[in-house]
Amino acid sequence: MKHTVAIYPGSFDPLTNGHLDLIDRGSKIFDELVVAILRNPEKAALFSLEERVTMLEQQTGRWKNVRVDSFEGLLVDYALRQKAQAVLRGIRAISDYEYELQMALMNRKLRPELETVFIMPAEKYSYLSSRLVREVARLGGDISKLVPEIVEQRLREKLDPAFKLQSRKVKAGRT
Ligand code: PNS
């Protein structure tokens, strides 16, 4: 029987509930789903690669056919090394379509047998992006419904070092 492997690539800076929704949907379609974080030395990320791997591993442990990895270089080469037949990407709105179409067609040009499969996340996540989460968190807005609790906490710690100190004191019962 055919064993289907798909790569779900992205920056995941940070992981959002929209990503988890897509992982859930993808895990039901493919036998194996590899969530692959791009190691991109040219793009400064808020979270280090190690932090992103840790958060993703924590949050995807519930799916037995999902694993987390990172890659650099061409996605099509990485997919070949992973023996994947498909790339999974989410399309939230028409605005995503042009960029996603361009990438899918370029990947097809580079490796015709690798299919890109698009999935729509739940409507409630259709406006959600890592970029907006970072911005709202930076400006002090409520992101509790948009990201897992651990991501919210790490974001707060990163953007406000005083928050880390405060939560350590609370844990130690010193407030
Ligand atoms: O979450 P993102 O930033 O939209 O993900 C973009 C990603 C990682 C899927 C894309 O940048 C990528 O595949 N990069 C790897 C380099 C590559 O293969 N480039 C050519 C693809 S058109």
PDB file of C-alpha atoms and ligand atoms in Angstrom:
ATOM      1  CA  MET A   1       0.000   0.000   0.000  1.00  0.00           C
ATOM      2  CA  LYS A   2       1.190   3.509  -0.778  1.00  0.00           C
ATOM      3  CA  HIS A   3       2.545   5.502   2.158  1.00  0.00           C
ATOM      4  CA  THR A   4       1.865   9.195   1.639  1.00  0.00           C
ATOM      5  CA  VAL A   5       4.255  11.753   3.099  1.00  0.00           C
ATOM      6  CA  ALA A   6       3.651  15.502   2.992  1.00  0.00           C
ATOM      7  CA  ILE A   7       5.806  18.429   4.029  1.00  0.00           C
ATOM      8  CA  TYR A   8       4.151  21.403   5.686  1.00  0.00           C
ATOM      9  CA  PRO A   9       6.849  24.103   5.312  1.00  0.00           C
ATOM     10  CA  GLY A  10       6.889  27.556   6.843  1.00  0.00           C
ATOM     11  CA  SER A  11       8.548  30.051   9.119  1.00  0.00           C
ATOM     12  CA  PHE A  12       6.244  29.415  12.106  1.00  0.00           C
ATOM     13  CA  ASP A  13       7.453  32.634  13.783  1.00  0.00           C
ATOM     14  CA  PRO A  14       5.493  31.980  15.897  1.00  0.00           C
ATOM     15  CA  LEU A  15       3.205  28.989  15.632  1.00  0.00           C
ATOM     16  CA  THR A  16      -0.478  30.043  15.617  1.00  0.00           C
ATOM     17  CA  ASN A  17      -3.783  28.246  16.117  1.00  0.00           C
ATOM     18  CA  GLY A  18      -4.260  28.553  12.345  1.00  0.00           C
ATOM     19  CA  HIS A  19      -1.116  26.444  11.786  1.00  0.00           C
ATOM     20  CA  LEU A  20      -2.396  23.842  14.281  1.00  0.00           C
ATOM     21  CA  ASP A  21      -5.749  23.743  12.495  1.00  0.00           C
ATOM     22  CA  LEU A  22      -3.951  23.003   9.238  1.00  0.00           C
ATOM     23  CA  ILE A  23      -1.726  20.366  10.845  1.00  0.00           C
ATOM     24  CA  ASP A  24      -4.842  18.654  12.212  1.00  0.00           C
ATOM     25  CA  ARG A  25      -6.468  18.614   8.778  1.00  0.00           C
ATOM     26  CA  GLY A  26      -3.259  17.478   7.049  1.00  0.00           C
ATOM     27  CA  SER A  27      -2.648  14.687   9.558  1.00  0.00           C
ATOM     28  CA  LYS A  28      -6.000  13.185   8.575  1.00  0.00           C
ATOM     29  CA  ILE A  29      -5.177  13.130   4.864  1.00  0.00           C
ATOM     30  CA  PHE A  30      -1.541  11.990   4.803  1.00  0.00           C
ATOM     31  CA  ASP A  31       0.048   8.973   6.457  1.00  0.00           C
ATOM     32  CA  GLU A  32       2.924  11.157   7.609  1.00  0.00           C
ATOM     33  CA  LEU A  33       3.149  14.916   7.919  1.00  0.00           C
ATOM     34  CA  VAL A  34       6.490  16.656   8.405  1.00  0.00           C
ATOM     35  CA  VAL A  35       6.216  20.198   9.734  1.00  0.00           C
ATOM     36  CA  ALA A  36       9.400  21.749   8.364  1.00  0.00           C
ATOM     37  CA  ILE A  37      10.711  25.074   9.615  1.00  0.00           C
ATOM     38  CA  LEU A  38      12.783  27.011   7.105  1.00  0.00           C
ATOM     39  CA  ARG A  39      16.286  27.875   8.375  1.00  0.00           C
ATOM     40  CA  ASN A  40      16.653  31.241   6.730  1.00  0.00           C
ATOM     41  CA  PRO A  41      19.831  33.160   7.610  1.00  0.00           C
ATOM     42  CA  GLU A  42      18.604  36.116   5.524  1.00  0.00           C
ATOM     43  CA  LYS A  43      15.414  36.712   7.482  1.00  0.00           C
ATOM     44  CA  ALA A  44      15.683  37.798  11.106  1.00  0.00           C
ATOM     45  CA  ALA A  45      13.139  35.842  13.128  1.00  0.00           C
ATOM     46  CA  LEU A  46      11.658  36.781  16.492  1.00  0.00           C
ATOM     47  CA  PHE A  47      12.047  33.217  17.798  1.00  0.00           C
ATOM     48  CA  SER A  48      15.218  31.199  17.300  1.00  0.00           C
ATOM     49  CA  LEU A  49      14.973  27.979  15.328  1.00  0.00           C
ATOM     50  CA  GLU A  50      15.396  25.967  18.549  1.00  0.00           C
ATOM     51  CA  GLU A  51      12.543  27.868  20.234  1.00  0.00           C
ATOM     52  CA  ARG A  52      10.257  27.283  17.262  1.00  0.00           C
ATOM     53  CA  VAL A  53      11.122  23.572  17.119  1.00  0.00           C
ATOM     54  CA  THR A  54      10.461  23.191  20.864  1.00  0.00           C
ATOM     55  CA  MET A  55       7.065  24.937  20.717  1.00  0.00           C
ATOM     56  CA  LEU A  56       5.986  22.977  17.643  1.00  0.00           C
ATOM     57  CA  GLU A  57       7.086  19.656  19.132  1.00  0.00           C
ATOM     58  CA  GLN A  58       5.190  20.397  22.342  1.00  0.00           C
ATOM     59  CA  GLN A  59       2.033  21.289  20.472  1.00  0.00           C
ATOM     60  CA  THR A  60       2.076  18.505  17.873  1.00  0.00           C
ATOM     61  CA  GLY A  61       2.824  15.596  20.232  1.00  0.00           C
ATOM     62  CA  ARG A  62      -0.876  14.668  20.155  1.00  0.00           C
ATOM     63  CA  TRP A  63      -0.667  13.619  16.470  1.00  0.00           C
ATOM     64  CA  LYS A  64       1.275  10.390  16.155  1.00  0.00           C
ATOM     65  CA  ASN A  65       1.887  10.805  12.398  1.00  0.00           C
ATOM     66  CA  VAL A  66       3.263  14.364  12.676  1.00  0.00           C
ATOM     67  CA  ARG A  67       6.922  15.204  13.224  1.00  0.00           C
ATOM     68  CA  VAL A  68       8.846  18.452  13.342  1.00  0.00           C
ATOM     69  CA  ASP A  69      12.046  19.175  11.433  1.00  0.00           C
ATOM     70  CA  SER A  70      13.929  22.091   9.912  1.00  0.00           C
ATOM     71  CA  PHE A  71      15.498  22.576   6.512  1.00  0.00           C
ATOM     72  CA  GLU A  72      17.546  24.978   4.448  1.00  0.00           C
ATOM     73  CA  GLY A  73      17.955  25.314   0.733  1.00  0.00           C
ATOM     74  CA  LEU A  74      15.317  24.363  -1.794  1.00  0.00           C
ATOM     75  CA  LEU A  75      12.086  22.903  -0.504  1.00  0.00           C
ATOM     76  CA  VAL A  76      11.913  20.476  -3.429  1.00  0.00           C
ATOM     77  CA  ASP A  77      15.333  19.026  -2.515  1.00  0.00           C
ATOM     78  CA  TYR A  78      14.305  18.634   1.097  1.00  0.00           C
ATOM     79  CA  ALA A  79      11.034  16.973   0.024  1.00  0.00           C
ATOM     80  CA  LEU A  80      13.008  14.508  -2.090  1.00  0.00           C
ATOM     81  CA  ARG A  81      15.260  13.616   0.872  1.00  0.00           C
ATOM     82  CA  GLN A  82      12.128  13.054   2.971  1.00  0.00           C
ATOM     83  CA  LYS A  83      10.571  10.903   0.205  1.00  0.00           C
ATOM     84  CA  ALA A  84       7.543  13.198   0.274  1.00  0.00           C
ATOM     85  CA  GLN A  85       4.981  13.239  -2.528  1.00  0.00           C
ATOM     86  CA  ALA A  86       3.285  16.474  -1.501  1.00  0.00           C
ATOM     87  CA  VAL A  87       3.727  19.922  -0.008  1.00  0.00           C
ATOM     88  CA  LEU A  88       0.907  21.158   2.179  1.00  0.00           C
ATOM     89  CA  ARG A  89       0.093  24.872   2.302  1.00  0.00           C
ATOM     90  CA  GLY A  90      -2.811  26.845   3.716  1.00  0.00           C
ATOM     91  CA  ILE A  91      -4.814  29.381   1.740  1.00  0.00           C
ATOM     92  CA  ARG A  92      -6.732  31.814   3.910  1.00  0.00           C
ATOM     93  CA  ALA A  93      -7.981  34.384   1.444  1.00  0.00           C
ATOM     94  CA  ILE A  94      -7.657  35.386  -2.188  1.00  0.00           C
ATOM     95  CA  SER A  95      -4.703  37.552  -1.187  1.00  0.00           C
ATOM     96  CA  ASP A  96      -2.688  34.405  -0.376  1.00  0.00           C
ATOM     97  CA  TYR A  97      -3.424  32.887  -3.739  1.00  0.00           C
ATOM     98  CA  GLU A  98      -0.968  34.768  -5.949  1.00  0.00           C
ATOM     99  CA  TYR A  99       2.067  34.122  -3.755  1.00  0.00           C
ATOM    100  CA  GLU A 100       1.078  30.503  -3.182  1.00  0.00           C
ATOM    101  CA  LEU A 101       0.405  29.897  -6.882  1.00  0.00           C
ATOM    102  CA  GLN A 102       3.811  31.320  -7.780  1.00  0.00           C
ATOM    103  CA  MET A 103       5.572  29.096  -5.263  1.00  0.00           C
ATOM    104  CA  ALA A 104       3.594  26.002  -6.234  1.00  0.00           C
ATOM    105  CA  LEU A 105       4.317  26.497  -9.923  1.00  0.00           C
ATOM    106  CA  MET A 106       7.999  27.188  -9.325  1.00  0.00           C
ATOM    107  CA  ASN A 107       8.231  24.044  -7.207  1.00  0.00           C
ATOM    108  CA  ARG A 108       6.438  22.122  -9.950  1.00  0.00           C
ATOM    109  CA  LYS A 109       8.945  23.451 -12.494  1.00  0.00           C
ATOM    110  CA  LEU A 110      11.809  22.305 -10.264  1.00  0.00           C
ATOM    111  CA  ARG A 111      10.272  18.932  -9.419  1.00  0.00           C
ATOM    112  CA  PRO A 112       7.149  18.068 -11.467  1.00  0.00           C
ATOM    113  CA  GLU A 113       6.206  14.963  -9.487  1.00  0.00           C
ATOM    114  CA  LEU A 114       5.881  16.897  -6.194  1.00  0.00           C
ATOM    115  CA  GLU A 115       2.283  18.065  -5.762  1.00  0.00           C
ATOM    116  CA  THR A 116       1.242  21.105  -3.725  1.00  0.00           C
ATOM    117  CA  VAL A 117      -1.973  20.527  -1.802  1.00  0.00           C
ATOM    118  CA  PHE A 118      -3.863  23.573  -0.521  1.00  0.00           C
ATOM    119  CA  ILE A 119      -6.125  23.385   2.486  1.00  0.00           C
ATOM    120  CA  MET A 120      -8.323  26.132   3.868  1.00  0.00           C
ATOM    121  CA  PRO A 121      -8.095  26.655   7.612  1.00  0.00           C
ATOM    122  CA  ALA A 122     -11.247  27.100   9.707  1.00  0.00           C
ATOM    123  CA  GLU A 123     -12.946  30.421   8.888  1.00  0.00           C
ATOM    124  CA  LYS A 124     -12.231  31.726  12.375  1.00  0.00           C
ATOM    125  CA  TYR A 125      -8.512  31.707  11.493  1.00  0.00           C
ATOM    126  CA  SER A 126      -8.868  33.229   8.042  1.00  0.00           C
ATOM    127  CA  TYR A 127      -7.389  36.568   9.139  1.00  0.00           C
ATOM    128  CA  LEU A 128      -4.686  35.116  11.356  1.00  0.00           C
ATOM    129  CA  SER A 129      -0.980  35.376  10.542  1.00  0.00           C
ATOM    130  CA  SER A 130       2.256  35.141  12.515  1.00  0.00           C
ATOM    131  CA  ARG A 131       3.112  38.682  11.456  1.00  0.00           C
ATOM    132  CA  LEU A 132      -0.115  40.094  12.902  1.00  0.00           C
ATOM    133  CA  VAL A 133       0.264  38.032  16.074  1.00  0.00           C
ATOM    134  CA  ARG A 134       3.754  39.504  16.583  1.00  0.00           C
ATOM    135  CA  GLU A 135       2.443  43.009  15.980  1.00  0.00           C
ATOM    136  CA  VAL A 136      -0.588  42.721  18.261  1.00  0.00           C
ATOM    137  CA  ALA A 137       1.544  41.146  21.014  1.00  0.00           C
ATOM    138  CA  ARG A 138       4.171  43.873  20.660  1.00  0.00           C
ATOM    139  CA  LEU A 139       1.491  46.533  21.071  1.00  0.00           C
ATOM    140  CA  GLY A 140      -0.010  44.848  24.115  1.00  0.00           C
ATOM    141  CA  GLY A 141      -3.172  43.375  22.508  1.00  0.00           C
ATOM    142  CA  ASP A 142      -4.876  40.144  23.543  1.00  0.00           C
ATOM    143  CA  ILE A 143      -3.594  37.160  21.548  1.00  0.00           C
ATOM    144  CA  SER A 144      -4.874  34.450  23.884  1.00  0.00           C
ATOM    145  CA  LYS A 145      -7.365  33.037  21.363  1.00  0.00           C
ATOM    146  CA  LEU A 146      -4.899  33.155  18.494  1.00  0.00           C
ATOM    147  CA  VAL A 147      -1.937  31.117  19.702  1.00  0.00           C
ATOM    148  CA  PRO A 148      -1.350  28.234  22.138  1.00  0.00           C
ATOM    149  CA  GLU A 149      -0.777  29.295  25.765  1.00  0.00           C
ATOM    150  CA  ILE A 150       2.922  28.438  25.669  1.00  0.00           C
ATOM    151  CA  VAL A 151       3.423  30.655  22.599  1.00  0.00           C
ATOM    152  CA  GLU A 152       1.574  33.520  24.258  1.00  0.00           C
ATOM    153  CA  GLN A 153       3.765  33.217  27.340  1.00  0.00           C
ATOM    154  CA  ARG A 154       7.006  33.056  25.308  1.00  0.00           C
ATOM    155  CA  LEU A 155       5.900  36.069  23.261  1.00  0.00           C
ATOM    156  CA  ARG A 156       5.211  38.092  26.367  1.00  0.00           C
ATOM    157  CA  GLU A 157       8.575  37.096  27.857  1.00  0.00           C
ATOM    158  CA  LYS A 158      10.377  38.028  24.671  1.00  0.00           C
ATOM    159  CA  LEU A 159       8.676  41.361  24.182  1.00  0.00           C
ATOM    160  CA  ASP A 160       8.664  42.379  27.831  1.00  0.00           C
ATOM    161  CA  PRO A 161      11.566  41.032  29.918  1.00  0.00           C
ATOM    162  CA  ALA A 162       9.826  42.375  33.050  1.00  0.00           C
ATOM    163  CA  PHE A 163       6.998  39.882  32.394  1.00  0.00           C
ATOM    164  CA  LYS A 164       9.450  36.981  32.733  1.00  0.00           C
ATOM    165  CA  LEU A 165      10.685  38.282  36.065  1.00  0.00           C
ATOM    166  CA  GLN A 166       7.123  38.800  37.245  1.00  0.00           C
ATOM    167  CA  SER A 167       5.957  35.288  36.278  1.00  0.00           C
ATOM    168  CA  ARG A 168       9.032  33.766  37.980  1.00  0.00           C
ATOM    169  CA  LYS A 169       8.106  35.622  41.184  1.00  0.00           C
ATOM    170  CA  VAL A 170       4.481  34.460  40.938  1.00  0.00           C
ATOM    171  CA  LYS A 171       5.654  30.845  40.536  1.00  0.00           C
ATOM    172  CA  ALA A 172       7.937  31.216  43.542  1.00  0.00           C
ATOM    173  CA  GLY A 173       5.052  32.792  45.523  1.00  0.00           C
ATOM    174  CA  ARG A 174       6.874  36.061  46.016  1.00  0.00           C
ATOM    175  CA  THR A 175       4.269  38.620  44.915  1.00  0.00           C
TER     176      THR A 175
HETATM  177  O1  PNS B   1       5.647  30.667   6.272  1.00  0.00           O
HETATM  178  P1  PNS B   1       6.218  31.204   5.012  1.00  0.00           P
HETATM  179  O2  PNS B   1       7.306  32.194   5.328  1.00  0.00           O
HETATM  180  O3  PNS B   1       5.183  31.758   4.081  1.00  0.00           O
HETATM  181  O4  PNS B   1       6.898  29.946   4.233  1.00  0.00           O
HETATM  182  C1  PNS B   1       7.587  30.144   3.034  1.00  0.00           C
HETATM  183  C2  PNS B   1       8.343  28.868   2.614  1.00  0.00           C
HETATM  184  C3  PNS B   1       9.239  28.365   3.734  1.00  0.00           C
HETATM  185  C4  PNS B   1       7.354  27.792   2.266  1.00  0.00           C
HETATM  186  C5  PNS B   1       9.173  29.217   1.349  1.00  0.00           C
HETATM  187  O5  PNS B   1       9.904  30.381   1.575  1.00  0.00           O
HETATM  188  C6  PNS B   1      10.141  28.116   0.931  1.00  0.00           C
HETATM  189  O6  PNS B   1       9.736  27.049   0.528  1.00  0.00           O
HETATM  190  N1  PNS B   1      11.454  28.381   1.054  1.00  0.00           N
HETATM  191  C7  PNS B   1      12.502  27.423   0.727  1.00  0.00           C
HETATM  192  C8  PNS B   1      13.369  27.904  -0.442  1.00  0.00           C
HETATM  193  C9  PNS B   1      12.752  27.497  -1.754  1.00  0.00           C
HETATM  194  O7  PNS B   1      12.540  26.344  -2.049  1.00  0.00           O
HETATM  195  N2  PNS B   1      12.452  28.523  -2.588  1.00  0.00           N
HETATM  196  C10 PNS B   1      11.793  28.333  -3.863  1.00  0.00           C
HETATM  197  C11 PNS B   1      10.304  28.064  -3.656  1.00  0.00           C
HETATM  198  S1  PNS B   1       9.368  28.880  -4.800  1.00  0.00           S
END
